[in-house]
Short mmCIF file of C-alpha atoms and ligand atoms in Angstrom, two decimals:
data_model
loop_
_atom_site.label_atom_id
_atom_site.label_comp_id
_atom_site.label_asym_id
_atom_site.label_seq_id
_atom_site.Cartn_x
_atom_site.Cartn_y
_atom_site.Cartn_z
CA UNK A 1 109.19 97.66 93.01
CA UNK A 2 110.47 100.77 95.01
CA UNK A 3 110.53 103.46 93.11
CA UNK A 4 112.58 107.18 93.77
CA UNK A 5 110.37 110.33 92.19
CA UNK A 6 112.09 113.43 92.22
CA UNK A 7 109.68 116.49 92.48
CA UNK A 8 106.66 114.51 94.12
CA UNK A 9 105.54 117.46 95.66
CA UNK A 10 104.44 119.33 91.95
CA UNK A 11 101.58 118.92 90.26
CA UNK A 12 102.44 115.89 87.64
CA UNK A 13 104.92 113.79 90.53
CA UNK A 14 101.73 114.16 93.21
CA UNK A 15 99.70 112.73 90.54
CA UNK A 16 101.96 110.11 89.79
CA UNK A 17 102.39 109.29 93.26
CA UNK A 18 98.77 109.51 93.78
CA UNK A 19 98.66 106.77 91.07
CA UNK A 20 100.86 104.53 91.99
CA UNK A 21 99.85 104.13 95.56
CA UNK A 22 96.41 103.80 94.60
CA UNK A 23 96.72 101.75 91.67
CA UNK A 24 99.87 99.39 92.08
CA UNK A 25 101.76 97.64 94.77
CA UNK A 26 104.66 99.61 94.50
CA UNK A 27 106.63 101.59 97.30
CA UNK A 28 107.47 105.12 96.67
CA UNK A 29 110.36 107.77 98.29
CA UNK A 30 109.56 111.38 97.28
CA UNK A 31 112.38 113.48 96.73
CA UNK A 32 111.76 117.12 96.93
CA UNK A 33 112.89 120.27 97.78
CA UNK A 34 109.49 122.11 98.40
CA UNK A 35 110.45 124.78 96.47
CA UNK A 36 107.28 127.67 95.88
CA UNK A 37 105.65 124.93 93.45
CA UNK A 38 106.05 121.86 96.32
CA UNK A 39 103.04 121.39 98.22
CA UNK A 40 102.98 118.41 100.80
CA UNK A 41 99.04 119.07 100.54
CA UNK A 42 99.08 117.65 97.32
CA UNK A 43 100.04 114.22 98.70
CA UNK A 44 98.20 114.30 101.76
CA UNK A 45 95.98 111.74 100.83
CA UNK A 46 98.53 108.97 100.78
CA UNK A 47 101.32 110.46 103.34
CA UNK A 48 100.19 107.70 105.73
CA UNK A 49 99.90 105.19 103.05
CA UNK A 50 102.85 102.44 104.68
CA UNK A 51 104.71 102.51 100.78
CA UNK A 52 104.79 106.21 100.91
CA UNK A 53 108.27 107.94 102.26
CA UNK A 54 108.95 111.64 101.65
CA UNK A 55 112.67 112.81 101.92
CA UNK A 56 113.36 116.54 101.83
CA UNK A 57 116.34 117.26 99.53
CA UNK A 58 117.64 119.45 97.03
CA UNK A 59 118.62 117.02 93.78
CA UNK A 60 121.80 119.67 93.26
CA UNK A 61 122.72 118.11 96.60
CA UNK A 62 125.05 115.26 95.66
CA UNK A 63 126.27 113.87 99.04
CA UNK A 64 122.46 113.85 100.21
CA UNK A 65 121.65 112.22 96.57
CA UNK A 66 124.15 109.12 97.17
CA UNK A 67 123.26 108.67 100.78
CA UNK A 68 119.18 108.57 100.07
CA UNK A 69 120.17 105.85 97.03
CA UNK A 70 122.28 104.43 99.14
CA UNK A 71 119.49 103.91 102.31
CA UNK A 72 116.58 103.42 100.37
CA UNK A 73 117.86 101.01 97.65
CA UNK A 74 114.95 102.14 95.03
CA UNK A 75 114.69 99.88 92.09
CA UNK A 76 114.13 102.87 89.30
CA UNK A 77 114.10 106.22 89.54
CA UNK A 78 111.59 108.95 87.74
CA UNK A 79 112.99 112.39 87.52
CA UNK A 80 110.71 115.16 87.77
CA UNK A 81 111.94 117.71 90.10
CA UNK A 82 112.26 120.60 87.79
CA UNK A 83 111.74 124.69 87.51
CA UNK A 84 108.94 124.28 85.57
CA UNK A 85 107.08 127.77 84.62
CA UNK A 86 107.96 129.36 81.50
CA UNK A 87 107.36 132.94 82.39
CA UNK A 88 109.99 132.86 85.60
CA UNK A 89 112.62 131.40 83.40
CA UNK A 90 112.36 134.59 81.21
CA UNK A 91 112.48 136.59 84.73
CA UNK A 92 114.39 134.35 86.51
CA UNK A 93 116.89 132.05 84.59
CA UNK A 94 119.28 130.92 86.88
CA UNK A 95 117.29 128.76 89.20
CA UNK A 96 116.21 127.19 86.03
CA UNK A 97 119.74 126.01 84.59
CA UNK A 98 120.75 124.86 88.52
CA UNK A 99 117.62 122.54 88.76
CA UNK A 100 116.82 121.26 85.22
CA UNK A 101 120.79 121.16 83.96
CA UNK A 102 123.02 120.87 87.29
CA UNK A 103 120.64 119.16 89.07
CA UNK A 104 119.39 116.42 86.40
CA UNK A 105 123.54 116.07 86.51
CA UNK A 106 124.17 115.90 89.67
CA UNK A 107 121.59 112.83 89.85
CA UNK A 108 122.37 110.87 86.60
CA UNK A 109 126.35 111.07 88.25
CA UNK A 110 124.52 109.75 91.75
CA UNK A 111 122.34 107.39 89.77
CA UNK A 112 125.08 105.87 88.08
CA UNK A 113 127.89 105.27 90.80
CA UNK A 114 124.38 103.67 92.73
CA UNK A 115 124.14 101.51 89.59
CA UNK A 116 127.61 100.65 88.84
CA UNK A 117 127.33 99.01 92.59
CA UNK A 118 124.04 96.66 91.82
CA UNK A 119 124.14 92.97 91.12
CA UNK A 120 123.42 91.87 87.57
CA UNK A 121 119.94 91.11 88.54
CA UNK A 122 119.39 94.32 89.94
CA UNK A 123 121.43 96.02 86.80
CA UNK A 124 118.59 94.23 84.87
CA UNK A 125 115.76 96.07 86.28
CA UNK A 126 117.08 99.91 87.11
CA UNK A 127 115.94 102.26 84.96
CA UNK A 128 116.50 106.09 84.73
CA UNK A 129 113.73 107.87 83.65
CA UNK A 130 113.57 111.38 83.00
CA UNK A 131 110.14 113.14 82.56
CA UNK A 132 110.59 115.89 80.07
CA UNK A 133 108.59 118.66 77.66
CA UNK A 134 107.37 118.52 74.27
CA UNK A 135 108.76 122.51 74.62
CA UNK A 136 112.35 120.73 73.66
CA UNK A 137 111.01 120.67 70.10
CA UNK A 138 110.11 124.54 69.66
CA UNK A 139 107.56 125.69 67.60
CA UNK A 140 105.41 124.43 64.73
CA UNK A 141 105.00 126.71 61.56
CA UNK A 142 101.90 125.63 59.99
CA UNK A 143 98.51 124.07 61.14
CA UNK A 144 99.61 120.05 60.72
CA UNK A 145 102.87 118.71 61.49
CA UNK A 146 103.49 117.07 64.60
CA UNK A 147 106.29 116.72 67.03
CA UNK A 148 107.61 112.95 66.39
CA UNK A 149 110.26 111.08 68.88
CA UNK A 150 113.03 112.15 65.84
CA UNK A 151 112.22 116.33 65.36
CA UNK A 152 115.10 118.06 66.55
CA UNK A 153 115.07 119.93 69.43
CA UNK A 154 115.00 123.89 68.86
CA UNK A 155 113.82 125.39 72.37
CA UNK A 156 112.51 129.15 72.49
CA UNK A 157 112.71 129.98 76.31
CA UNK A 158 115.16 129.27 79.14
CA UNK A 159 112.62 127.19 80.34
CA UNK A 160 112.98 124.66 77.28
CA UNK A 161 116.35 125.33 76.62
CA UNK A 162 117.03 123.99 80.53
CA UNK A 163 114.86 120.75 79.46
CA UNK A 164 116.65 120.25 76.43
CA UNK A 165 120.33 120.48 77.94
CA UNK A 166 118.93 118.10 80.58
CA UNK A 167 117.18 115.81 78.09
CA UNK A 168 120.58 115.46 76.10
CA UNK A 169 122.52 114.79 79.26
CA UNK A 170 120.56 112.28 79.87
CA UNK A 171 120.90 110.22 76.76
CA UNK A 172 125.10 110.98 76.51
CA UNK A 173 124.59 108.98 80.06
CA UNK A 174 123.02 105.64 78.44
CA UNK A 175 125.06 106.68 74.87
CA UNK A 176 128.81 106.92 77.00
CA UNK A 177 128.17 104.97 80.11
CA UNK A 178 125.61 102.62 79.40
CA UNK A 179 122.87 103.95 82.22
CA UNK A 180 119.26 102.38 81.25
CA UNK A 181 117.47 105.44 80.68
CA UNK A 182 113.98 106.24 79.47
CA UNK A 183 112.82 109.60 78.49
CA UNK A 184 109.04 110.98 77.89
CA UNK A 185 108.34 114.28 76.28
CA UNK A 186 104.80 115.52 76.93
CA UNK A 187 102.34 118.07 76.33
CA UNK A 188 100.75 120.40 78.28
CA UNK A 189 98.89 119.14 81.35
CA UNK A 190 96.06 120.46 83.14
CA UNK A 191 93.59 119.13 86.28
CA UNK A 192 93.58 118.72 90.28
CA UNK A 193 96.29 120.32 92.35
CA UNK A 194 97.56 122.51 89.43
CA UNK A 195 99.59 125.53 90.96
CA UNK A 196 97.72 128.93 90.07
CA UNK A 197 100.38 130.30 88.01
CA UNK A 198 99.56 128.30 85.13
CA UNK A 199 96.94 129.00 82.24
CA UNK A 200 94.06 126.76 83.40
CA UNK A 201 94.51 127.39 87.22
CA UNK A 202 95.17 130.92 86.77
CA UNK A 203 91.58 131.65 84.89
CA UNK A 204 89.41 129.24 86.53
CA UNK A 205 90.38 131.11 90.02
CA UNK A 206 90.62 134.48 88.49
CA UNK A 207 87.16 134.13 87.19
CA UNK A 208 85.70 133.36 90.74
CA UNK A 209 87.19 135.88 92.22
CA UNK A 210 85.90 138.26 89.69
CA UNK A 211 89.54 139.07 88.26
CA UNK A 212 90.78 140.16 84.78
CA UNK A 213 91.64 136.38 82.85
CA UNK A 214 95.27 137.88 80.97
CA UNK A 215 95.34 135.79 77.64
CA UNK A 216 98.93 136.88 75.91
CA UNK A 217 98.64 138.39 72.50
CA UNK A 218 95.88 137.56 70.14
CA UNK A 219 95.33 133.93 72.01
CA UNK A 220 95.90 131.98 69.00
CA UNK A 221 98.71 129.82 70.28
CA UNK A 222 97.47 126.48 70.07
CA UNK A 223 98.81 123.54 72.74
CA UNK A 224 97.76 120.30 73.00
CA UNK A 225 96.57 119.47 76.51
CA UNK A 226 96.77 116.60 78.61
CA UNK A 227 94.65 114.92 81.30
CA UNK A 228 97.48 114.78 84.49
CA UNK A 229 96.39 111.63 85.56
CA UNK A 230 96.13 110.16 82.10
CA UNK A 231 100.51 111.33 81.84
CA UNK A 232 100.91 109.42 85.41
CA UNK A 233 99.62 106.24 84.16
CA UNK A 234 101.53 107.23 80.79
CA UNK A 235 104.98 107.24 83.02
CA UNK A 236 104.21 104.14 84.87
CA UNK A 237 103.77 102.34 81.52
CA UNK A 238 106.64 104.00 80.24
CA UNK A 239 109.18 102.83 83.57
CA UNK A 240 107.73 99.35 83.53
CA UNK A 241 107.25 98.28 80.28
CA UNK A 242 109.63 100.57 77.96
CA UNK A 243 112.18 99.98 75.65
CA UNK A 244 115.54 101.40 77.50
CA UNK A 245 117.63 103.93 75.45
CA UNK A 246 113.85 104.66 74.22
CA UNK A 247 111.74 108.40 74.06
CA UNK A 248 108.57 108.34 74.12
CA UNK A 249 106.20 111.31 73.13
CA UNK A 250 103.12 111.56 75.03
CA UNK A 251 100.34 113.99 74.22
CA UNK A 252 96.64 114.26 74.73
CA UNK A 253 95.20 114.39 70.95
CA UNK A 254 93.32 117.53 72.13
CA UNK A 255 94.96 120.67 70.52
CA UNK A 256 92.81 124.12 71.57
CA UNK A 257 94.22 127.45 70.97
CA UNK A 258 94.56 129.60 74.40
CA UNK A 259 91.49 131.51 73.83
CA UNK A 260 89.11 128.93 73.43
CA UNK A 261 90.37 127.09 76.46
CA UNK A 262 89.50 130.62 78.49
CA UNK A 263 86.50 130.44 76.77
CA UNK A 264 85.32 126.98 77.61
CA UNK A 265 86.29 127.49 81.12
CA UNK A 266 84.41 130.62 81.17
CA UNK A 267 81.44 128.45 79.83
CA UNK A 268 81.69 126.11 82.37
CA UNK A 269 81.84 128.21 84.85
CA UNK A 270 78.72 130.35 83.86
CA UNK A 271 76.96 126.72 84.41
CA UNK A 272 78.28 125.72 87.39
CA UNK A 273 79.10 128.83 89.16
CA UNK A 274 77.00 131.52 87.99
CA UNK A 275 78.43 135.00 88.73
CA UNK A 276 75.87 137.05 91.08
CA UNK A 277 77.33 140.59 90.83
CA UNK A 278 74.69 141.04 87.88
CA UNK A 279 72.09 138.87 85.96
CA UNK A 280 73.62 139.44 82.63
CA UNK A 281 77.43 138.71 83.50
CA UNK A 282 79.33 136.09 82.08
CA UNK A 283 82.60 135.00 82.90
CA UNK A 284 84.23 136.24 79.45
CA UNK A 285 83.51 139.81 80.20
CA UNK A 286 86.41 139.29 82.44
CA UNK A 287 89.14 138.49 79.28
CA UNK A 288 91.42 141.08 78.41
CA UNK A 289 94.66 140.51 75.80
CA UNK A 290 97.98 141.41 77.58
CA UNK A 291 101.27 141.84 75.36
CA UNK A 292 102.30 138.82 74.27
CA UNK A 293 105.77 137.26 76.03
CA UNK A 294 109.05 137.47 74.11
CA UNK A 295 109.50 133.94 72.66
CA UNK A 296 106.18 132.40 72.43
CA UNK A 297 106.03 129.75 70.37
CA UNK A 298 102.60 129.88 68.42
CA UNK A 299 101.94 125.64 68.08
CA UNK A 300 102.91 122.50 69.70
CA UNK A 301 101.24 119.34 68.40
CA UNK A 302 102.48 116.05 69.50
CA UNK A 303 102.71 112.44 67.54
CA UNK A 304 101.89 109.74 70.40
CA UNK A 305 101.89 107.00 67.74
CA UNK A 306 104.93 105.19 69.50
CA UNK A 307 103.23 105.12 72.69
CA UNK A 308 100.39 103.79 71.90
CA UNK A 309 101.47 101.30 69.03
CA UNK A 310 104.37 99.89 71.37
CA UNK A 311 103.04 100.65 75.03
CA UNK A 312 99.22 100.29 74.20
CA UNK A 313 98.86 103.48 76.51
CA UNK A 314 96.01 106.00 75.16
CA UNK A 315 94.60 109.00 77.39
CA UNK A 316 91.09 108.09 78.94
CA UNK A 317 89.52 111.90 79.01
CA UNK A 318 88.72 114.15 76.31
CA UNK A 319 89.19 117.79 76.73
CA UNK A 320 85.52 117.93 77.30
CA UNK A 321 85.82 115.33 80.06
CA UNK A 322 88.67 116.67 81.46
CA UNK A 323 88.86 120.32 81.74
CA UNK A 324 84.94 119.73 83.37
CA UNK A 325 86.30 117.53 86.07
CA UNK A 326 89.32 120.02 86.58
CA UNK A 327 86.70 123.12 87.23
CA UNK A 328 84.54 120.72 89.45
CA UNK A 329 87.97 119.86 91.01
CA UNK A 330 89.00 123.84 91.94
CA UNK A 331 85.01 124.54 93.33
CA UNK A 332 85.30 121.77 95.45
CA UNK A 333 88.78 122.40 97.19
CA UNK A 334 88.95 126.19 98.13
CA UNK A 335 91.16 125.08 101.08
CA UNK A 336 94.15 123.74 98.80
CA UNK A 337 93.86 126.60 97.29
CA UNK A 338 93.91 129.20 99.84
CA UNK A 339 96.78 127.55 101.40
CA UNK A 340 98.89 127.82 98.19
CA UNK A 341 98.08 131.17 97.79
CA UNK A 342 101.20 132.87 100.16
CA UNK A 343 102.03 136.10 99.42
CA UNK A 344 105.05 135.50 97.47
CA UNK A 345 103.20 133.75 95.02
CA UNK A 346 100.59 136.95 94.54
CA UNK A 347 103.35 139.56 94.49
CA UNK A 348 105.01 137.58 91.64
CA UNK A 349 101.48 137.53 89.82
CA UNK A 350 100.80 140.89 90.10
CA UNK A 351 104.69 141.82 88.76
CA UNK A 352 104.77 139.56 85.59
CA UNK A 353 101.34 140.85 84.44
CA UNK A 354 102.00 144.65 85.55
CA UNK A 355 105.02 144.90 83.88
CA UNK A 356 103.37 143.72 80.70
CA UNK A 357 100.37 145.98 81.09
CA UNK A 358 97.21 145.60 78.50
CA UNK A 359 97.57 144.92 74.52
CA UNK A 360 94.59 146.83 73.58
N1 LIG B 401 103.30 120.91 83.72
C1 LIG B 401 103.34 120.51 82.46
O1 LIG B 401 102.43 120.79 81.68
C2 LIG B 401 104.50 119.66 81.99
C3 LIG B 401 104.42 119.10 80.71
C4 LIG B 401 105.45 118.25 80.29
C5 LIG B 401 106.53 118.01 81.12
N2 LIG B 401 106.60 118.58 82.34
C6 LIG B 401 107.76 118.25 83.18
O2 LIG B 401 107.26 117.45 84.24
C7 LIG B 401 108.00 117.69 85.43
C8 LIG B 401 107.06 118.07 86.54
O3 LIG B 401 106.33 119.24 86.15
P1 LIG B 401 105.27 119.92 87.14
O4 LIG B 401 104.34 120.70 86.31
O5 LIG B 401 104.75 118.93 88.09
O6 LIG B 401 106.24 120.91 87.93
P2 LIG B 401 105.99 121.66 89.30
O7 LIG B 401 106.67 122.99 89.15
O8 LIG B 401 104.54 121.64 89.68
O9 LIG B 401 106.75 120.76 90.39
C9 LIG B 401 108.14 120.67 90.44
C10 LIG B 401 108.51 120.00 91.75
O10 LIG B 401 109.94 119.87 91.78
C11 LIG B 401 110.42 120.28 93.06
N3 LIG B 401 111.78 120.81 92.89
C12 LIG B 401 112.17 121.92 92.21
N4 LIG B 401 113.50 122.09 92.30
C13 LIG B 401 113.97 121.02 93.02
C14 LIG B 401 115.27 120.61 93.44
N5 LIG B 401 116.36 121.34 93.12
N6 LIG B 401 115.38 119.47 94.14
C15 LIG B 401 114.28 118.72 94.47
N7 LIG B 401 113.04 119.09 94.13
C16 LIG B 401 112.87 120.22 93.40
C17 LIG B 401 109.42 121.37 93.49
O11 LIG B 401 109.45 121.57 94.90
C18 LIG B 401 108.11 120.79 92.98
O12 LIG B 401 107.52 119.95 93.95
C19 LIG B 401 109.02 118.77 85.09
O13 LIG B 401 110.25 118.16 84.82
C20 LIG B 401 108.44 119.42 83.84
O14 LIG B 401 109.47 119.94 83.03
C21 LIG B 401 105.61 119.40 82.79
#
């Protein structure tokens, strides 16, 4: 099977990538516009691999998304490329609704004049599959209900709002035209190659560099977080063995509120990276509260019943398991992260915290 990924160079589509060349027999073209968050590092380790092609393109691009169908004939396509950070949507909106809504439109159109032009046996096999957020669902008010394939969508931030328009596009696409199109809504992921704006990333590097570790608000907000490479083997199930018109929620089982997740990485690193300035310092010294963003939905908890009942796909790590490997993973590869570290990236770090100052 040949398969098109959109947004290969990010942290989930370079671990799905990583996946599939490792793990199947299946050729891949990588679609991306290296944006800030696209990293051709991320990949390196299969770049040469002979089923590995990487196309630089912008998915708004239309003409440049019919000819790459068109020349590289994939079989399915997984649709990931995406502005993905919650906190730049609420600075930044407008890239958000170009790449999750006009973008995710401009490729369903490209996708489906590509698969108006297939052979029934091809017709057969194409699938659409867009990889999406259990953020689409907005928040949950009390301590047990979970997000199920049927709770309706009530997004909080641009961010989520973007992934919902795009998630509903892409079912009036199977619903009006008939395009075979899967869709997964997952939690929060966290391991290798994660881009240092995000929660995990963010405090396991702050930390070593001896940095204030911002948690918004109180840090009560509880997510439920995900193994990455246990969601790439979650989409590869889902493209070759899912129901089409189907969604499928995809979650991790491991629900931690923000603070303890600073405070198990802080843990962790006390173990395996001892801080030297002074005998007596520990890595949560470092924590301090910042004010809380405008919007921030307090729980997500996902349902991955279906999944599992119909796909027999469960994750393989534990929280434990995972977030230990992840810390291993960010002592052992200074280089990536140097190299991602531009100074675009740090001016924007130091601006969305600054201009929040400290909650206490
Ligand atoms: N990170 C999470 O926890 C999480 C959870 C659930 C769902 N998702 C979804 O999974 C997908 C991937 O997330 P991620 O965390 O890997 O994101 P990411 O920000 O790390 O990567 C996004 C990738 O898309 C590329 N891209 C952006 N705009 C593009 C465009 N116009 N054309 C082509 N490429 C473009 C970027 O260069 C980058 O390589 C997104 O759709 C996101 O909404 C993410």
């Amino acid at each position: 099977m040949k398969i098109l990924v959109t947004g290969g160079a990010g942290f989930i589509g370079s671990a799905l990538i990583r996946h599939i060349i490792a793990n199947t027999k299946d050729f891949v073209v990588n679609v991306d516009k290296l944006t800030y968050a696209g990293n051709l590092e991320s990949i390196a380790s299969v770049a040469q691999d002979e089923r590995y092609t990487f196309e630089h393109a912008d998915i708004c691009d239309r003409a440049k998304m019919d000819e790459l169908l068109r020349r590289h004939q994939p079989d399915v396509i997984m649709h990931l490329a995406a502005e993905s950070h919650v906190d730049r949507s609420i600075s930044g909106p407008a890239a958000f609704i170009e790449t999750n809504i006009l973008g995710t439109y401009t490729l369903l159109e490209a996708a489906r004049y590509y698969w108006l032009q297939m052979n029934a046996e091809r017709k057969r096999v194409f699938r659409f599959h867009h990889v999406s957020t259990d953020e689409v669902y907005g928040d949950l008010e009390d301590a047990h209900t979970l997000f199920v394939e049927s709770t309706p969508y009530a997004p909080s931030s641009p961010y989520s709002a973007s992934k919902a328009s795009s998630d509903h596009l892409v079912r009036a696409w199977h619903r009006t035209y008939g395009l075979p199109i899967l869709i997964t809504n997952c939690s929060n992921n966290y391991g290798p190659y994660h881009f240092p704006e995000k929660l995990i990333p963010l405090v396991i590097l702050n930390a070593l560099e001896g940095k204030e570790l911002p948690v918004y608000g109180d840090g009560h907000q509880v997510r439920d977080w995900l193994y990455v490479e246990d969601h790439a083997r979650a989409l590869h199930t889902v493209v070759t063995e899912g129901q089409v018109g189907e969604t499928y929620n995809i979650g991790g089982h491991n629900e931690k509120r923000n603070i303890d997740v600073v405070n198990t990485i802080c843990a962790l690193l006390d173990e395996l990276a001892p801080r030297r300035s002074t005998e007596s310092s520990k890595y949560a010294d470092l924590i301090v509260y910042v004010k809380d963003r405008p919007g921030h939905d307090v729980r997500y908890a996902i349902d991955a019943t279906k999944i599992q009942r119909d796909l027999g796909w469960t994750p393989q790590e534990t929280f434990e398991t995972g977030i230990r490997k992840t810390v291993e993973w960010y002592l052992c590869n200074s280089a990536w992260v140097q190299n991602v570290k531009d100074g675009s990236y740090t001016q924007w770090l130091i601006n969305n915290y600054a201009s929040r100052g400290s909650a206490e």
